[in-house]
Coordinates of C-alpha atoms in Angstrom, one line a residue:
M1 CA 102.8 116.8 117.9
T2 CA 104.0 113.7 116.0
D3 CA 107.6 112.7 116.9
A4 CA 109.2 112.6 113.5
L5 CA 112.6 112.9 111.8
R6 CA 113.5 115.0 108.8
T7 CA 116.4 113.8 106.6
P8 CA 119.0 116.5 106.1
D9 CA 118.7 118.0 102.5
E10 CA 122.4 117.5 101.9
L11 CA 121.9 113.7 102.1
L12 CA 119.4 113.8 99.2
T13 CA 121.3 116.0 96.8
G14 CA 123.5 115.0 93.9
L15 CA 121.7 111.6 93.5
P16 CA 122.2 109.8 90.1
D17 CA 119.8 110.9 87.4
F18 CA 117.7 112.7 89.9
P19 CA 118.1 116.5 89.4
F20 CA 114.5 117.2 90.6
E21 CA 113.5 119.7 93.3
S22 CA 110.7 118.7 95.6
R23 CA 107.8 120.8 96.6
Y24 CA 106.3 120.6 100.1
R25 CA 103.0 120.6 101.9
E26 CA 101.7 120.0 105.4
F27 CA 99.8 116.9 106.5
E28 CA 99.0 116.2 110.2
G29 CA 101.8 118.4 111.3
L30 CA 104.3 116.8 109.0
R31 CA 106.2 118.2 106.0
L32 CA 105.5 115.9 103.0
A33 CA 107.4 116.1 99.7
H34 CA 106.4 115.6 96.1
L35 CA 107.7 116.1 92.7
D36 CA 105.7 118.3 90.3
L37 CA 107.2 118.3 86.8
G38 CA 105.9 119.3 83.4
E39 CA 102.6 120.7 82.1
G40 CA 99.5 119.0 80.9
P41 CA 97.0 116.4 82.1
P42 CA 98.3 115.1 85.5
V43 CA 99.9 111.7 86.0
V44 CA 100.4 110.7 89.7
F45 CA 103.2 108.1 90.4
L46 CA 102.8 106.3 93.7
H47 CA 105.8 104.3 95.1
G48 CA 105.7 101.5 97.6
E49 CA 108.0 99.7 100.0
P50 CA 110.8 100.6 100.8
T51 CA 111.3 103.1 97.9
W52 CA 110.5 106.8 97.3
S53 CA 109.9 109.1 94.3
F54 CA 113.5 108.4 93.2
L55 CA 112.1 105.1 91.9
W56 CA 110.3 106.9 89.1
R57 CA 113.1 109.0 87.8
H58 CA 113.5 107.1 84.5
V59 CA 109.8 106.6 84.0
I60 CA 108.8 110.3 84.4
G61 CA 111.0 111.6 81.6
P62 CA 109.1 110.1 78.6
V63 CA 105.7 110.9 80.2
R64 CA 106.6 114.5 80.9
D65 CA 108.2 114.9 77.5
A66 CA 104.9 113.6 75.9
G67 CA 103.0 116.6 77.4
F68 CA 101.9 115.5 80.8
R69 CA 102.3 116.9 84.3
C70 CA 104.1 114.3 86.5
V71 CA 103.4 114.3 90.2
A72 CA 105.3 111.9 92.5
P73 CA 104.8 112.1 96.2
D74 CA 107.1 110.7 98.9
L75 CA 104.8 108.9 101.3
P76 CA 105.1 109.8 105.0
G77 CA 108.2 108.0 106.3
F78 CA 109.9 107.9 102.9
G79 CA 112.2 110.0 100.8
R80 CA 112.2 113.8 101.5
S81 CA 109.0 113.5 103.6
D82 CA 109.1 113.6 107.4
K83 CA 109.4 110.3 109.1
P84 CA 107.3 109.5 112.2
V85 CA 109.3 107.3 114.4
E86 CA 106.5 105.2 116.0
L87 CA 105.4 102.1 114.0
G88 CA 101.9 102.6 115.3
W89 CA 101.6 105.9 113.5
Y90 CA 101.4 104.2 110.1
S91 CA 98.2 102.7 108.7
Y92 CA 96.5 102.0 105.4
D93 CA 94.0 104.7 106.3
R94 CA 96.6 107.3 107.0
H95 CA 98.7 106.7 103.9
T96 CA 95.6 106.9 101.8
A97 CA 94.6 110.1 103.5
S98 CA 97.9 111.7 102.8
V99 CA 97.5 111.0 99.0
L100 CA 93.9 112.1 99.0
A101 CA 95.1 115.4 100.6
L102 CA 97.7 115.8 97.8
V103 CA 95.1 115.2 95.0
D104 CA 92.7 117.7 96.6
S105 CA 95.2 120.4 97.4
L106 CA 96.6 120.3 93.9
D107 CA 93.1 120.2 92.5
L108 CA 94.1 117.4 90.1
R109 CA 91.4 116.5 87.6
D110 CA 91.2 114.1 84.7
A111 CA 94.3 112.4 86.3
T112 CA 96.0 109.1 85.7
V113 CA 97.3 107.2 88.7
V114 CA 100.3 104.9 88.3
V115 CA 100.8 102.5 91.1
H116 CA 103.4 100.0 92.2
D117 CA 103.8 97.7 95.2
W118 CA 102.1 99.4 98.3
G119 CA 101.3 102.3 96.0
G120 CA 98.7 100.0 94.6
P121 CA 96.4 99.5 97.6
I122 CA 96.8 103.2 98.4
G123 CA 96.4 104.6 94.9
L124 CA 93.6 102.3 93.8
R125 CA 91.7 103.3 97.0
V126 CA 92.3 107.0 96.1
A127 CA 91.0 106.2 92.6
V128 CA 87.8 104.9 94.1
E129 CA 87.3 107.6 96.7
R130 CA 88.1 110.4 94.1
A131 CA 86.6 108.8 91.0
D132 CA 85.6 112.3 89.9
R133 CA 89.3 113.3 89.7
I134 CA 91.0 110.0 88.6
A135 CA 90.2 109.0 85.0
R136 CA 92.7 106.3 84.3
L137 CA 94.8 103.7 86.1
V138 CA 98.2 102.2 85.3
V139 CA 99.0 99.1 87.4
L140 CA 102.5 97.7 87.9
D141 CA 103.3 94.7 90.1
T142 CA 101.0 95.3 93.0
G143 CA 97.7 94.0 94.5
L144 CA 94.9 94.7 96.9
F145 CA 95.0 93.2 100.4
T146 CA 91.6 91.9 101.6
G147 CA 92.8 89.4 104.2
H148 CA 91.7 86.6 101.9
Q149 CA 95.0 86.5 100.0
K150 CA 97.4 83.8 101.1
M151 CA 100.9 85.0 101.7
N152 CA 103.6 82.5 101.0
D153 CA 106.2 81.2 103.4
A154 CA 109.0 83.4 102.0
W155 CA 106.9 86.5 102.6
M156 CA 106.0 85.4 106.1
R157 CA 109.7 85.0 106.8
F158 CA 110.4 88.4 105.4
R159 CA 107.6 89.9 107.7
G160 CA 109.2 88.3 110.7
F161 CA 112.6 89.7 109.7
V162 CA 111.2 93.2 109.4
E163 CA 109.4 92.9 112.7
R164 CA 112.6 92.1 114.6
T165 CA 115.0 94.3 112.6
E166 CA 115.0 97.9 113.6
D167 CA 117.8 98.9 111.3
L168 CA 116.3 97.5 108.1
P169 CA 118.8 97.1 105.2
V170 CA 116.7 99.2 102.8
G171 CA 119.2 99.3 99.9
L172 CA 119.8 95.6 100.1
L173 CA 116.1 94.9 99.9
V174 CA 115.9 97.0 96.7
R175 CA 119.0 95.4 95.2
R176 CA 117.7 91.9 95.8
A177 CA 114.4 92.7 94.0
C178 CA 116.1 94.0 90.8
L179 CA 117.0 91.6 88.1
N180 CA 120.0 93.7 87.1
D181 CA 122.2 95.2 89.8
P182 CA 121.5 99.0 89.6
G183 CA 125.0 99.8 91.1
D184 CA 126.2 101.1 94.4
E185 CA 125.3 104.8 93.7
V186 CA 121.7 103.9 93.1
I187 CA 121.5 101.7 96.1
A188 CA 123.0 104.5 98.2
A189 CA 120.2 106.7 97.0
Y190 CA 117.6 104.3 98.4
D191 CA 119.5 104.2 101.7
A192 CA 120.0 108.0 101.8
P193 CA 116.6 109.0 103.3
F194 CA 117.3 106.8 106.3
P195 CA 120.5 108.0 108.0
V196 CA 119.5 106.4 111.4
A197 CA 117.5 103.3 112.3
A198 CA 114.7 105.4 113.9
A199 CA 113.9 106.9 110.5
K200 CA 113.0 103.5 109.1
A201 CA 109.7 103.0 111.0
G202 CA 107.7 103.7 107.9
A203 CA 109.7 101.1 105.9
R204 CA 109.2 98.6 108.6
A205 CA 105.5 99.3 109.1
F206 CA 104.3 98.4 105.6
P207 CA 104.8 94.6 105.9
L208 CA 103.3 94.7 109.4
I209 CA 100.1 96.5 108.5
L210 CA 99.3 94.2 105.6
P211 CA 96.0 92.5 106.6
L212 CA 96.5 88.7 106.9
T213 CA 92.8 88.0 107.8
P214 CA 89.5 89.5 106.7
D215 CA 89.0 91.1 110.1
S216 CA 92.4 92.7 110.2
P217 CA 92.6 96.5 110.0
G218 CA 92.5 97.6 106.4
A219 CA 91.1 94.4 105.0
G220 CA 87.5 95.7 104.7
A221 CA 88.7 98.8 102.9
G222 CA 90.7 96.7 100.5
Q223 CA 87.7 94.5 99.8
R224 CA 85.5 97.6 99.1
V225 CA 88.1 98.9 96.6
L226 CA 88.3 95.6 94.8
E227 CA 84.6 95.3 94.5
A228 CA 84.3 98.9 93.3
L229 CA 87.0 98.5 90.6
R230 CA 85.4 95.2 89.4
G231 CA 82.2 97.1 88.6
E232 CA 83.6 100.0 86.6
D233 CA 85.0 100.7 83.1
R234 CA 87.7 103.3 83.6
P235 CA 90.7 102.6 81.2
K236 CA 93.4 100.5 82.8
L237 CA 96.9 99.7 81.6
F238 CA 98.6 96.6 83.2
L239 CA 102.4 96.3 83.1
W240 CA 104.1 93.4 84.9
A241 CA 107.7 92.2 85.3
E242 CA 108.6 88.9 83.7
S243 CA 110.6 87.8 86.7
D244 CA 109.1 89.2 89.8
P245 CA 109.7 86.8 92.8
V246 CA 107.5 88.9 95.1
L247 CA 104.4 89.1 92.8
P248 CA 104.9 86.6 90.0
L249 CA 103.5 87.1 86.6
E250 CA 100.7 84.6 87.2
T251 CA 99.7 86.6 90.2
G252 CA 99.6 89.6 88.0
R253 CA 97.4 87.9 85.5
R254 CA 94.9 86.9 88.3
F255 CA 94.9 90.4 89.7
A256 CA 94.3 92.1 86.3
A257 CA 91.5 89.7 85.6
A258 CA 89.9 90.5 89.0
L259 CA 89.9 94.2 87.9
G260 CA 88.3 93.3 84.6
G261 CA 91.5 93.5 82.5
E262 CA 94.6 91.6 81.4
I263 CA 98.3 92.1 81.4
D264 CA 99.0 94.5 78.4
H265 CA 102.8 94.3 78.5
V266 CA 105.1 91.8 80.1
I267 CA 108.3 93.7 80.8
A268 CA 111.2 91.3 79.9
G269 CA 114.4 91.4 81.8
A270 CA 112.8 92.9 84.9
S271 CA 112.1 91.9 88.5
H272 CA 109.9 93.5 91.2
F273 CA 111.5 96.9 90.9
L274 CA 110.9 97.0 87.2
Q275 CA 111.4 100.8 87.2
E276 CA 115.1 100.1 87.8
D277 CA 115.3 97.3 85.3
A278 CA 113.3 99.0 82.5
G279 CA 112.4 102.5 83.5
P280 CA 112.6 104.3 80.1
E281 CA 110.7 101.4 78.4
I282 CA 107.9 101.7 81.0
G283 CA 107.8 105.5 80.6
R284 CA 107.4 105.1 76.8
L285 CA 104.6 102.5 77.2
I286 CA 102.7 104.8 79.6
A287 CA 103.2 107.8 77.4
D288 CA 102.1 106.0 74.2
W289 CA 99.0 104.6 76.0
L290 CA 98.0 108.0 77.3
G291 CA 98.6 109.5 73.9

């Protein structure tokens, strides 16, 4: 049995602009949560580090209202999903397997995958491994990690901070990566899934499992996904924040070009967590594109 924590439900109720009830499924002995809202062709929203499905609350509305089924999982270690307490439990392979299991168990077909941050490496890999189910891709401020990418000094300092900080300040990390302060209630909602330091292993693990060399775990898989997406013609929509200090706009342009596309919309007045800075706008852009 995996040693895991479960956030008490009462800590995750009454959150601002988030009236949604989660559904649950089993994965490797864990209870994992996801939102499943609306009817129509499925759209899967994948969060990254250190967020959860709460991140998509303002994006989902316009997409659901345009006639789409919106599915937003909480990755293992995040949100309403169970949280293994060992850093070593978390890997690129395991996170990908958890989303593959969701896509298969819900029998999603002709689906669109919307990815952000670490949701990108996971969701883009799912799109390659389930190409018969995933028909379109929407890409926001993310990348693929092959071990060839150079991480800047600021990111390496962040990695070192995460490695030595068991009680990671999750809400503060989110706040600093928004252009506009989302307010104390919203930041509390990002802290809420992690009532104790031991629950933060998943949030700490993501920076530590990012492959820094081509022979690091996960690098080969990232390279295979990149090569597969370069050689295909599925429709792709690229949205990028104008003022992302983590993945700047020029990085986004290079990534879009590597996947055979270009940035379709630069989101003004937005930083890395562009869903907080411009959620309804992003939702409308996705809905219009899908329509």
